[in-house]
Amino acid sequence: MVVYLVTLFMRVTMRRPTAFSTALMSFAGALALVAAVSCDTYTTSTMQTPDGSIRVRVHPTNFISYTAAQKDSISAASIPGSSSTMVPLEPISNVVGASKSAAASAAACGSGTGTFNGYSKSKPEFVWEDTVNVVPYPVLDDMFIPDSDVPLGFSFNFQGQTYDKVNVSSNGLLLFGTVPSTQRGQDGYPGAGPIPSTSAPNNIIAVAWADWQDDMVPDPIRWETRGTAPNRRFILQYNNIPEYNDNNSVGAISPQAGRLTAQVVLSEGSNDITINTMQMSTSRVVLTNRHTVTQGIEDATGSVANFDTFWSTDLLMDQPRVQRFFSLQRDAVRFSLIPSTDVQKPAFTLPLPANDSVDNDPGANYAMVVITPPTATDNCGDANVTIAGTRSDGKPIDAPYPVGITTITWTASDRAENAVTTSQDIHVYDVEAPVWDMTNTASVWTVDATSPSGALVEFDNVPVTDNVGVTARSCEPAAGSLFPMDTTPVKCTAWDAAGNNSSISFLVVVVNAHLQIGNLIDWVKSRNFPDGTVQPLVNQLQSASDDSAGGSPACKKMYDFMSMVQKKNSNISTGDAAYMLNAGSRILAVMGCAPASNSDVIRGKVRGGS
C-alpha cells in the first residue's frame, strides 16, 4: 500500500505541478524512503539471467525530492517481471568536439575538408535489430538515464559535433550534451514538444517523444553496440511501453493506452540516424489521456529540425510528425549528414583495369568475358565508395561482348558525389573465316556452249556464311565471264570485315557442238516417240555429228533435223518439239551456222554455213 501511494503521489506531482502537489513532494519522498528501507528485497546482489540479458546499474534522474540514497535503494527487483544479472557500469569520458570544421572533417573523412551542412531524409527498408541485450535498471517513469551510463562505443557526429555517449529519456527521446537542470529536464520531458523550438530540450533525437509510462512493463529500455570498427552500430530500443493513462497499473494496462516499440540506430562512419518503429500509437479518445507525438531531430540551438511526414486521413494531406496524433507500424526513416562537405575524390587502387583482348566464341559474333571491377579508396572510408561500370554499347557489364572494341567506363563515387573515372577496352577479335556451303553444289559444273567461243557462265549462287558477316567475294575467272569449250578450273574467295578469308575450287566444263549432238541423240532415244519417229531424227543428228567438224554439211543436217521435227509434230508433244528445236538452234550457233530463223533454212534451201 505504501509503494502504491508513493507511485500515485509521484505521478500527481510530476504531471500536475500545482502548489498542492509541490507540498506533497516531500511527503512522497519520505514515503518512498520508508518503503525502500522496509523492503529487504531491494539489493544489489546477482540474480539469474533466464534470457541472457546483461543488466547494468544506472543512475536515473527523477523527482527533485529524491535523494541519492533513495535512488540507489531502488533495484531491478522493483521492475515487474525483471530478472537478470546486474553488472556495474564503468564511467566513461565524453568526447564533445567543436563545430565540424576542416580539422573535424579530416578526423572523420581523412583529408576531406568542409563544414557541417545539415541532414537529408530518406525512407530505407524497415530492418529490425533483434535481441538488444543490455538492460538498464532501475527504469523509472519520467526520467533521464544520464549519458555517463550510456556509452555509444564509438565517436558519433551529431549536428556537427562529436559525441561518444548520450542521455536517454524514458519518454522516447535522446539528448546529446548536458541535460537542462529544470524540473522538466530532470523528469525526462513528458509530453511531445514542437521542433524546431528554442525551448528545451534541444540537441535531441525524438524517437517517439510523448508521455510513456515505462515503469508499467519489465525492461522497457534496452541498448547495445554491435559490429566492428569502423562500421559499428549503437541500437537503443523502447520495448512495448504503454502510453501514460490514469487507469494503468502493473499487469493491467488500460486498453485505451497506446504502445511504443521502436529503435534508433546510430551508425559509425556514416553517422546515419535510423529510426525503426515496429509499433507506435497514442489515444485520441480519452480527453484526460490524449498524447501527441513528435519524431525527428533538432540541433542544439533549437533553430533547425528534420522530420518525416504522415498521411492524415482527417485532412487528406501530408502532415509533419511534430506534435500530431498519428500511428506507425513497421516504419523506417533515416537522417544522413549531407555529404557535400567532402570535396576529395576517391582514388582507384592500382593496378588500374587492364585492356583485354580475346577471340570470339566459336561460331559466334561475340565473346563471353569475365570482367573484374576495379577497387577504390576514399578519404571517408572505402565503404563510402560506389563503383559502377558503363559500357559504350549500353549493355550490362556481364552481357556478351561483340566483335570489335567495347569500352567500359568505370566510375568511383563517394556519398558527396565526388567521382573519378577510368576506362578499359575489351577487344574481341574475329578469328573465324567465312564458310562455303557446297552441300548442294557440284564440284564440276557442265555447261553447253552457246557460241563458237564458248559460253557465259554464272555461279554466284554458291552460298557462303560468316559468324560476323561476309563483306566481299570474288572468283577467278569471274562469274558471268566467257568460258571456252574446255575444262576450266575456278577459284572463289570470300572475306569478312576482319580480313579472314576462305576459298573453294571447282571445274567448269563447256560442252562443244559434237558432244551436244551426242547428248541430243541420247535424249531422243530416251523418249517414247511413236514408231517411225525416233530413227529418222537420230539419223539426221548422227550425220550432223559425223560432219560437225566440216562446217556446211553438218549445218545442213541440223537444218534437216529441225525440219523433220516440225514435220513429225503430230507424233511429238509441243514441249518435246520445243526442246529439240532450241537445242538445234544452240548447236547451229556453236558450229557457226546461220540461224534457223526462217522457213527457207528449215526447208534446207540454205546449203552453207553463216
PDB file of C-alpha atoms in Angstrom, residues 67-319:
ATOM      1  CA  THR A  67      17.855  11.871  -2.588  1.00  0.00           C
ATOM      2  CA  ALA A  68      20.832   9.936  -3.881  1.00  0.00           C
ATOM      3  CA  ALA A  69      20.260   7.355  -1.164  1.00  0.00           C
ATOM      4  CA  GLN A  70      16.643   6.894  -2.212  1.00  0.00           C
ATOM      5  CA  LYS A  71      17.590   6.393  -5.843  1.00  0.00           C
ATOM      6  CA  ASP A  72      20.351   3.927  -5.003  1.00  0.00           C
ATOM      7  CA  SER A  73      17.948   1.897  -2.866  1.00  0.00           C
ATOM      8  CA  ILE A  74      15.817   1.073  -5.911  1.00  0.00           C
ATOM      9  CA  SER A  75      16.957  -2.133  -7.582  1.00  0.00           C
ATOM     10  CA  ALA A  76      15.999  -4.298 -10.511  1.00  0.00           C
ATOM     11  CA  ALA A  77      13.601  -6.191  -8.286  1.00  0.00           C
ATOM     12  CA  SER A  78      11.328  -3.149  -8.306  1.00  0.00           C
ATOM     13  CA  ILE A  79      10.671  -3.649 -12.034  1.00  0.00           C
ATOM     14  CA  PRO A  80       7.787  -6.073 -12.631  1.00  0.00           C
ATOM     15  CA  GLY A  81       8.836  -9.395 -14.062  1.00  0.00           C
ATOM     16  CA  SER A  82      12.506  -8.471 -14.365  1.00  0.00           C
ATOM     17  CA  SER A  83      15.261 -10.938 -13.635  1.00  0.00           C
ATOM     18  CA  SER A  84      18.825 -10.635 -14.811  1.00  0.00           C
ATOM     19  CA  THR A  85      22.477 -10.415 -13.863  1.00  0.00           C
ATOM     20  CA  MET A  86      23.420  -6.962 -12.578  1.00  0.00           C
ATOM     21  CA  VAL A  87      26.692  -5.594 -13.914  1.00  0.00           C
ATOM     22  CA  PRO A  88      28.293  -2.348 -12.692  1.00  0.00           C
ATOM     23  CA  LEU A  89      28.767   0.235 -15.405  1.00  0.00           C
ATOM     24  CA  GLU A  90      32.173   1.856 -15.576  1.00  0.00           C
ATOM     25  CA  PRO A  91      32.178   5.638 -16.019  1.00  0.00           C
ATOM     26  CA  ILE A  92      33.270   6.869 -19.447  1.00  0.00           C
ATOM     27  CA  SER A  93      34.635  10.149 -20.715  1.00  0.00           C
ATOM     28  CA  ASN A  94      32.563  12.245 -23.065  1.00  0.00           C
ATOM     29  CA  VAL A  95      34.012  13.280 -26.419  1.00  0.00           C
ATOM     30  CA  VAL A  96      32.424  16.555 -27.390  1.00  0.00           C
ATOM     31  CA  GLY A  97      34.091  18.384 -30.257  1.00  0.00           C
ATOM     32  CA  ALA A  98      33.709  21.802 -31.735  1.00  0.00           C
ATOM     33  CA  SER A  99      31.602  22.512 -34.800  1.00  0.00           C
ATOM     34  CA  LYS A 100      32.627  20.342 -37.702  1.00  0.00           C
ATOM     35  CA  SER A 101      35.482  22.316 -39.173  1.00  0.00           C
ATOM     36  CA  ALA A 102      38.212  21.269 -41.547  1.00  0.00           C
ATOM     37  CA  ALA A 103      40.017  19.554 -38.685  1.00  0.00           C
ATOM     38  CA  ALA A 104      36.912  17.676 -37.593  1.00  0.00           C
ATOM     39  CA  SER A 105      36.236  16.686 -41.167  1.00  0.00           C
ATOM     40  CA  ALA A 106      39.754  15.428 -41.503  1.00  0.00           C
ATOM     41  CA  ALA A 107      39.243  13.246 -38.442  1.00  0.00           C
ATOM     42  CA  ALA A 108      36.055  11.799 -39.897  1.00  0.00           C
ATOM     43  CA  CYS A 109      36.994  11.709 -43.569  1.00  0.00           C
ATOM     44  CA  GLY A 110      40.759  11.520 -43.883  1.00  0.00           C
ATOM     45  CA  SER A 111      41.857  14.616 -45.727  1.00  0.00           C
ATOM     46  CA  GLY A 112      38.372  15.848 -46.601  1.00  0.00           C
ATOM     47  CA  THR A 113      37.509  19.455 -45.910  1.00  0.00           C
ATOM     48  CA  GLY A 114      34.376  21.483 -45.373  1.00  0.00           C
ATOM     49  CA  THR A 115      31.782  22.408 -42.753  1.00  0.00           C
ATOM     50  CA  PHE A 116      28.673  20.772 -41.316  1.00  0.00           C
ATOM     51  CA  ASN A 117      25.943  21.118 -43.920  1.00  0.00           C
ATOM     52  CA  GLY A 118      22.841  19.645 -42.326  1.00  0.00           C
ATOM     53  CA  TYR A 119      20.883  16.440 -42.898  1.00  0.00           C
ATOM     54  CA  SER A 120      18.969  14.753 -45.672  1.00  0.00           C
ATOM     55  CA  LYS A 121      15.983  12.482 -45.035  1.00  0.00           C
ATOM     56  CA  SER A 122      15.316   9.122 -46.694  1.00  0.00           C
ATOM     57  CA  LYS A 123      12.962   6.166 -46.297  1.00  0.00           C
ATOM     58  CA  PRO A 124      15.057   2.986 -46.100  1.00  0.00           C
ATOM     59  CA  GLU A 125      13.775  -0.562 -45.926  1.00  0.00           C
ATOM     60  CA  PHE A 126      12.444  -1.461 -42.480  1.00  0.00           C
ATOM     61  CA  VAL A 127      15.094  -3.676 -40.834  1.00  0.00           C
ATOM     62  CA  TRP A 128      14.568  -4.562 -37.183  1.00  0.00           C
ATOM     63  CA  GLU A 129      17.608  -5.233 -34.972  1.00  0.00           C
ATOM     64  CA  ASP A 130      16.889  -8.386 -32.940  1.00  0.00           C
ATOM     65  CA  THR A 131      17.719  -9.170 -29.317  1.00  0.00           C
ATOM     66  CA  VAL A 132      19.164  -5.966 -27.906  1.00  0.00           C
ATOM     67  CA  ASN A 133      20.913  -7.296 -24.793  1.00  0.00           C
ATOM     68  CA  VAL A 134      21.941  -4.508 -22.399  1.00  0.00           C
ATOM     69  CA  VAL A 135      19.116  -3.817 -19.926  1.00  0.00           C
ATOM     70  CA  PRO A 136      19.472  -0.841 -17.539  1.00  0.00           C
ATOM     71  CA  TYR A 137      17.989  -0.730 -14.053  1.00  0.00           C
ATOM     72  CA  PRO A 138      16.220   0.941 -12.446  1.00  0.00           C
ATOM     73  CA  VAL A 139      13.982   2.437 -15.123  1.00  0.00           C
ATOM     74  CA  LEU A 140      11.569   4.928 -13.559  1.00  0.00           C
ATOM     75  CA  ASP A 141       8.602   6.660 -15.062  1.00  0.00           C
ATOM     76  CA  ASP A 142       9.599  10.094 -16.421  1.00  0.00           C
ATOM     77  CA  MET A 143      13.366  10.076 -16.081  1.00  0.00           C
ATOM     78  CA  PHE A 144      16.665  10.551 -17.868  1.00  0.00           C
ATOM     79  CA  ILE A 145      19.375   7.904 -17.850  1.00  0.00           C
ATOM     80  CA  PRO A 146      22.455  10.160 -17.840  1.00  0.00           C
ATOM     81  CA  ASP A 147      24.970   9.881 -20.651  1.00  0.00           C
ATOM     82  CA  SER A 148      27.635   8.799 -18.147  1.00  0.00           C
ATOM     83  CA  ASP A 149      25.745   5.493 -18.060  1.00  0.00           C
ATOM     84  CA  VAL A 150      25.104   5.158 -21.825  1.00  0.00           C
ATOM     85  CA  PRO A 151      28.308   4.786 -23.896  1.00  0.00           C
ATOM     86  CA  LEU A 152      27.939   4.581 -27.677  1.00  0.00           C
ATOM     87  CA  GLY A 153      31.174   2.638 -28.067  1.00  0.00           C
ATOM     88  CA  PHE A 154      32.464   4.933 -30.819  1.00  0.00           C
ATOM     89  CA  SER A 155      32.578   8.587 -31.826  1.00  0.00           C
ATOM     90  CA  PHE A 156      29.385   9.807 -33.457  1.00  0.00           C
ATOM     91  CA  ASN A 157      28.868  13.112 -35.253  1.00  0.00           C
ATOM     92  CA  PHE A 158      25.534  14.732 -34.410  1.00  0.00           C
ATOM     93  CA  GLN A 159      24.630  18.181 -35.699  1.00  0.00           C
ATOM     94  CA  GLY A 160      28.280  18.962 -36.444  1.00  0.00           C
ATOM     95  CA  GLN A 161      29.621  17.899 -33.054  1.00  0.00           C
ATOM     96  CA  THR A 162      31.149  14.635 -31.937  1.00  0.00           C
ATOM     97  CA  TYR A 163      29.899  12.536 -29.014  1.00  0.00           C
ATOM     98  CA  ASP A 164      30.560   9.085 -27.616  1.00  0.00           C
ATOM     99  CA  LYS A 165      27.633   8.910 -25.158  1.00  0.00           C
ATOM    100  CA  VAL A 166      24.017  10.046 -24.960  1.00  0.00           C
ATOM    101  CA  ASN A 167      21.309  10.845 -22.389  1.00  0.00           C
ATOM    102  CA  VAL A 168      18.216   8.654 -22.705  1.00  0.00           C
ATOM    103  CA  SER A 169      14.756   9.874 -21.717  1.00  0.00           C
ATOM    104  CA  SER A 170      12.082   7.342 -20.815  1.00  0.00           C
ATOM    105  CA  ASN A 171       9.696   9.482 -22.872  1.00  0.00           C
ATOM    106  CA  GLY A 172      11.112   8.493 -26.249  1.00  0.00           C
ATOM    107  CA  LEU A 173      13.948  10.923 -26.895  1.00  0.00           C
ATOM    108  CA  LEU A 174      17.751  11.040 -26.786  1.00  0.00           C
ATOM    109  CA  LEU A 175      19.671  14.169 -25.805  1.00  0.00           C
ATOM    110  CA  PHE A 176      23.329  14.877 -26.546  1.00  0.00           C
ATOM    111  CA  GLY A 177      25.356  17.036 -24.190  1.00  0.00           C
ATOM    112  CA  THR A 178      24.126  18.426 -20.876  1.00  0.00           C
ATOM    113  CA  VAL A 179      20.539  17.838 -19.761  1.00  0.00           C
ATOM    114  CA  PRO A 180      18.924  21.124 -18.629  1.00  0.00           C
ATOM    115  CA  SER A 181      18.654  21.402 -14.868  1.00  0.00           C
ATOM    116  CA  THR A 182      14.977  22.396 -14.924  1.00  0.00           C
ATOM    117  CA  GLN A 183      12.395  20.034 -13.460  1.00  0.00           C
ATOM    118  CA  ARG A 184      11.196  19.141 -16.934  1.00  0.00           C
ATOM    119  CA  GLY A 185      14.743  18.172 -17.823  1.00  0.00           C
ATOM    120  CA  GLN A 186      15.084  16.138 -14.686  1.00  0.00           C
ATOM    121  CA  ASP A 187      11.892  14.198 -15.338  1.00  0.00           C
ATOM    122  CA  GLY A 188      12.528  13.380 -18.982  1.00  0.00           C
ATOM    123  CA  TYR A 189      10.230  15.911 -20.675  1.00  0.00           C
ATOM    124  CA  PRO A 190       6.861  14.104 -20.624  1.00  0.00           C
ATOM    125  CA  GLY A 191       4.628  15.185 -23.471  1.00  0.00           C
ATOM    126  CA  ALA A 192       5.689  15.939 -27.036  1.00  0.00           C
ATOM    127  CA  GLY A 193       7.041  19.374 -27.813  1.00  0.00           C
ATOM    128  CA  PRO A 194       7.473  21.220 -31.096  1.00  0.00           C
ATOM    129  CA  ILE A 195      10.641  21.085 -33.187  1.00  0.00           C
ATOM    130  CA  PRO A 196      12.377  23.291 -34.005  1.00  0.00           C
ATOM    131  CA  SER A 197      11.945  25.303 -30.841  1.00  0.00           C
ATOM    132  CA  THR A 198      14.398  27.326 -28.787  1.00  0.00           C
ATOM    133  CA  SER A 199      12.742  25.939 -25.661  1.00  0.00           C
ATOM    134  CA  ALA A 200      14.398  22.938 -24.026  1.00  0.00           C
ATOM    135  CA  PRO A 201      15.061  20.192 -24.816  1.00  0.00           C
ATOM    136  CA  ASN A 202      17.423  20.807 -27.731  1.00  0.00           C
ATOM    137  CA  ASN A 203      20.105  18.763 -29.484  1.00  0.00           C
ATOM    138  CA  ILE A 204      17.772  15.775 -29.479  1.00  0.00           C
ATOM    139  CA  ILE A 205      16.685  12.707 -31.404  1.00  0.00           C
ATOM    140  CA  ALA A 206      12.962  12.267 -30.864  1.00  0.00           C
ATOM    141  CA  VAL A 207      12.362   8.578 -31.490  1.00  0.00           C
ATOM    142  CA  ALA A 208       8.736   8.924 -30.428  1.00  0.00           C
ATOM    143  CA  TRP A 209       8.525  11.817 -27.989  1.00  0.00           C
ATOM    144  CA  ALA A 210       5.328  11.507 -25.954  1.00  0.00           C
ATOM    145  CA  ASP A 211       4.250  10.681 -22.391  1.00  0.00           C
ATOM    146  CA  TRP A 212       5.126   6.999 -21.936  1.00  0.00           C
ATOM    147  CA  GLN A 213       4.831   5.014 -18.708  1.00  0.00           C
ATOM    148  CA  ASP A 214       7.996   2.931 -18.535  1.00  0.00           C
ATOM    149  CA  ASP A 215       7.508   1.544 -15.025  1.00  0.00           C
ATOM    150  CA  MET A 216       4.454  -0.475 -16.084  1.00  0.00           C
ATOM    151  CA  VAL A 217       6.401  -3.169 -18.018  1.00  0.00           C
ATOM    152  CA  PRO A 218       9.621  -5.113 -17.471  1.00  0.00           C
ATOM    153  CA  ASP A 219      12.787  -3.996 -19.245  1.00  0.00           C
ATOM    154  CA  PRO A 220      11.230  -1.108 -21.165  1.00  0.00           C
ATOM    155  CA  ILE A 221      14.586   0.196 -22.440  1.00  0.00           C
ATOM    156  CA  ARG A 222      17.471  -1.768 -23.947  1.00  0.00           C
ATOM    157  CA  TRP A 223      20.636  -0.858 -25.816  1.00  0.00           C
ATOM    158  CA  GLU A 224      23.669  -2.496 -27.372  1.00  0.00           C
ATOM    159  CA  THR A 225      26.705  -1.627 -29.516  1.00  0.00           C
ATOM    160  CA  ARG A 226      27.257  -4.107 -32.347  1.00  0.00           C
ATOM    161  CA  GLY A 227      29.691  -4.751 -35.170  1.00  0.00           C
ATOM    162  CA  THR A 228      33.378  -3.998 -35.553  1.00  0.00           C
ATOM    163  CA  ALA A 229      35.183  -0.747 -36.304  1.00  0.00           C
ATOM    164  CA  PRO A 230      34.771   1.222 -38.455  1.00  0.00           C
ATOM    165  CA  ASN A 231      31.183   0.030 -39.000  1.00  0.00           C
ATOM    166  CA  ARG A 232      29.722  -0.310 -35.508  1.00  0.00           C
ATOM    167  CA  ARG A 233      26.096   0.419 -34.640  1.00  0.00           C
ATOM    168  CA  PHE A 234      24.552   1.653 -31.395  1.00  0.00           C
ATOM    169  CA  ILE A 235      20.965   0.422 -31.024  1.00  0.00           C
ATOM    170  CA  LEU A 236      18.590   1.783 -28.390  1.00  0.00           C
ATOM    171  CA  GLN A 237      15.177   0.163 -28.109  1.00  0.00           C
ATOM    172  CA  TYR A 238      11.938   1.231 -26.417  1.00  0.00           C
ATOM    173  CA  ASN A 239      10.193  -2.053 -25.758  1.00  0.00           C
ATOM    174  CA  ASN A 240       6.394  -2.365 -25.583  1.00  0.00           C
ATOM    175  CA  ILE A 241       5.995   0.715 -23.381  1.00  0.00           C
ATOM    176  CA  PRO A 242       2.396   1.819 -22.716  1.00  0.00           C
ATOM    177  CA  GLU A 243       1.181   5.368 -23.121  1.00  0.00           C
ATOM    178  CA  TYR A 244       0.550   7.108 -19.799  1.00  0.00           C
ATOM    179  CA  ASN A 245      -3.008   6.531 -18.642  1.00  0.00           C
ATOM    180  CA  ASP A 246      -4.641   7.222 -15.251  1.00  0.00           C
ATOM    181  CA  ASN A 247      -6.033   3.699 -15.277  1.00  0.00           C
ATOM    182  CA  ASN A 248      -2.724   1.907 -15.919  1.00  0.00           C
ATOM    183  CA  SER A 249      -1.329  -0.400 -13.255  1.00  0.00           C
ATOM    184  CA  VAL A 250       1.315  -3.082 -13.249  1.00  0.00           C
ATOM    185  CA  GLY A 251      -0.103  -6.087 -15.038  1.00  0.00           C
ATOM    186  CA  ALA A 252      -3.257  -4.247 -16.029  1.00  0.00           C
ATOM    187  CA  ILE A 253      -2.607  -1.693 -18.750  1.00  0.00           C
ATOM    188  CA  SER A 254      -5.633   0.279 -19.852  1.00  0.00           C
ATOM    189  CA  PRO A 255      -6.904  -0.981 -23.221  1.00  0.00           C
ATOM    190  CA  GLN A 256      -7.185   2.668 -24.263  1.00  0.00           C
ATOM    191  CA  ALA A 257      -3.451   3.247 -23.789  1.00  0.00           C
ATOM    192  CA  GLY A 258      -1.256   3.249 -26.862  1.00  0.00           C
ATOM    193  CA  ARG A 259       2.042   1.348 -27.108  1.00  0.00           C
ATOM    194  CA  LEU A 260       5.571   2.036 -28.293  1.00  0.00           C
ATOM    195  CA  THR A 261       8.091  -0.441 -29.681  1.00  0.00           C
ATOM    196  CA  ALA A 262      10.813   1.386 -31.592  1.00  0.00           C
ATOM    197  CA  GLN A 263      14.561   1.551 -32.128  1.00  0.00           C
ATOM    198  CA  VAL A 264      17.060   4.229 -33.021  1.00  0.00           C
ATOM    199  CA  VAL A 265      20.252   3.044 -34.747  1.00  0.00           C
ATOM    200  CA  LEU A 266      23.340   5.277 -34.788  1.00  0.00           C
ATOM    201  CA  SER A 267      25.905   4.146 -37.386  1.00  0.00           C
ATOM    202  CA  GLU A 268      29.625   4.682 -37.041  1.00  0.00           C
ATOM    203  CA  GLY A 269      31.414   6.249 -40.013  1.00  0.00           C
ATOM    204  CA  SER A 270      28.332   7.275 -41.974  1.00  0.00           C
ATOM    205  CA  ASN A 271      26.832   8.985 -38.868  1.00  0.00           C
ATOM    206  CA  ASP A 272      23.382   7.926 -40.106  1.00  0.00           C
ATOM    207  CA  ILE A 273      20.443   8.136 -37.694  1.00  0.00           C
ATOM    208  CA  THR A 274      17.831   5.463 -38.431  1.00  0.00           C
ATOM    209  CA  ILE A 275      14.530   5.303 -36.533  1.00  0.00           C
ATOM    210  CA  ASN A 276      12.728   1.964 -36.852  1.00  0.00           C
ATOM    211  CA  THR A 277       9.185   1.922 -35.481  1.00  0.00           C
ATOM    212  CA  MET A 278       7.707  -1.532 -35.077  1.00  0.00           C
ATOM    213  CA  GLN A 279       4.535  -0.127 -33.483  1.00  0.00           C
ATOM    214  CA  MET A 280       3.543   3.287 -32.133  1.00  0.00           C
ATOM    215  CA  SER A 281       0.105   4.608 -31.201  1.00  0.00           C
ATOM    216  CA  THR A 282      -1.452   7.009 -28.706  1.00  0.00           C
ATOM    217  CA  SER A 283      -5.009   7.638 -27.582  1.00  0.00           C
ATOM    218  CA  ARG A 284      -7.194  10.233 -29.273  1.00  0.00           C
ATOM    219  CA  VAL A 285     -10.390   9.395 -27.397  1.00  0.00           C
ATOM    220  CA  VAL A 286      -9.926   9.847 -23.664  1.00  0.00           C
ATOM    221  CA  LEU A 287      -9.653  13.594 -23.094  1.00  0.00           C
ATOM    222  CA  THR A 288      -7.525  13.343 -19.975  1.00  0.00           C
ATOM    223  CA  ASN A 289      -5.031  10.998 -21.615  1.00  0.00           C
ATOM    224  CA  ARG A 290      -4.636  12.370 -25.128  1.00  0.00           C
ATOM    225  CA  HIS A 291      -0.994  12.475 -26.206  1.00  0.00           C
ATOM    226  CA  THR A 292       0.526  13.855 -29.369  1.00  0.00           C
ATOM    227  CA  VAL A 293       3.842  12.509 -30.694  1.00  0.00           C
ATOM    228  CA  THR A 294       6.955  14.160 -32.139  1.00  0.00           C
ATOM    229  CA  GLN A 295       9.515  12.225 -34.209  1.00  0.00           C
ATOM    230  CA  GLY A 296      12.609  13.844 -35.724  1.00  0.00           C
ATOM    231  CA  ILE A 297      15.920  15.507 -34.858  1.00  0.00           C
ATOM    232  CA  GLU A 298      16.777  19.035 -33.681  1.00  0.00           C
ATOM    233  CA  ASP A 299      20.037  20.975 -33.351  1.00  0.00           C
ATOM    234  CA  ALA A 300      21.483  22.496 -30.190  1.00  0.00           C
ATOM    235  CA  THR A 301      20.091  25.972 -30.888  1.00  0.00           C
ATOM    236  CA  GLY A 302      16.538  24.794 -31.495  1.00  0.00           C
ATOM    237  CA  SER A 303      16.514  26.580 -34.829  1.00  0.00           C
ATOM    238  CA  VAL A 304      16.787  23.642 -37.245  1.00  0.00           C
ATOM    239  CA  ALA A 305      14.859  20.374 -37.228  1.00  0.00           C
ATOM    240  CA  ASN A 306      14.412  17.442 -39.616  1.00  0.00           C
ATOM    241  CA  PHE A 307      11.356  15.194 -39.603  1.00  0.00           C
ATOM    242  CA  ASP A 308       9.207  12.977 -41.796  1.00  0.00           C
ATOM    243  CA  THR A 309       5.510  13.345 -42.566  1.00  0.00           C
ATOM    244  CA  PHE A 310       2.438  11.102 -42.343  1.00  0.00           C
ATOM    245  CA  TRP A 311      -0.765  10.965 -44.343  1.00  0.00           C
ATOM    246  CA  SER A 312      -3.634  12.456 -42.397  1.00  0.00           C
ATOM    247  CA  THR A 313      -6.896  10.664 -43.105  1.00  0.00           C
ATOM    248  CA  ASP A 314      -8.711  13.563 -41.443  1.00  0.00           C
ATOM    249  CA  LEU A 315      -7.188  16.340 -43.553  1.00  0.00           C
ATOM    250  CA  LEU A 316      -6.388  14.165 -46.604  1.00  0.00           C
ATOM    251  CA  MET A 317      -2.901  15.625 -46.814  1.00  0.00           C
ATOM    252  CA  ASP A 318       0.627  15.069 -45.516  1.00  0.00           C
ATOM    253  CA  GLN A 319       1.272  16.385 -42.014  1.00  0.00           C
TER     254      GLN A 319
END
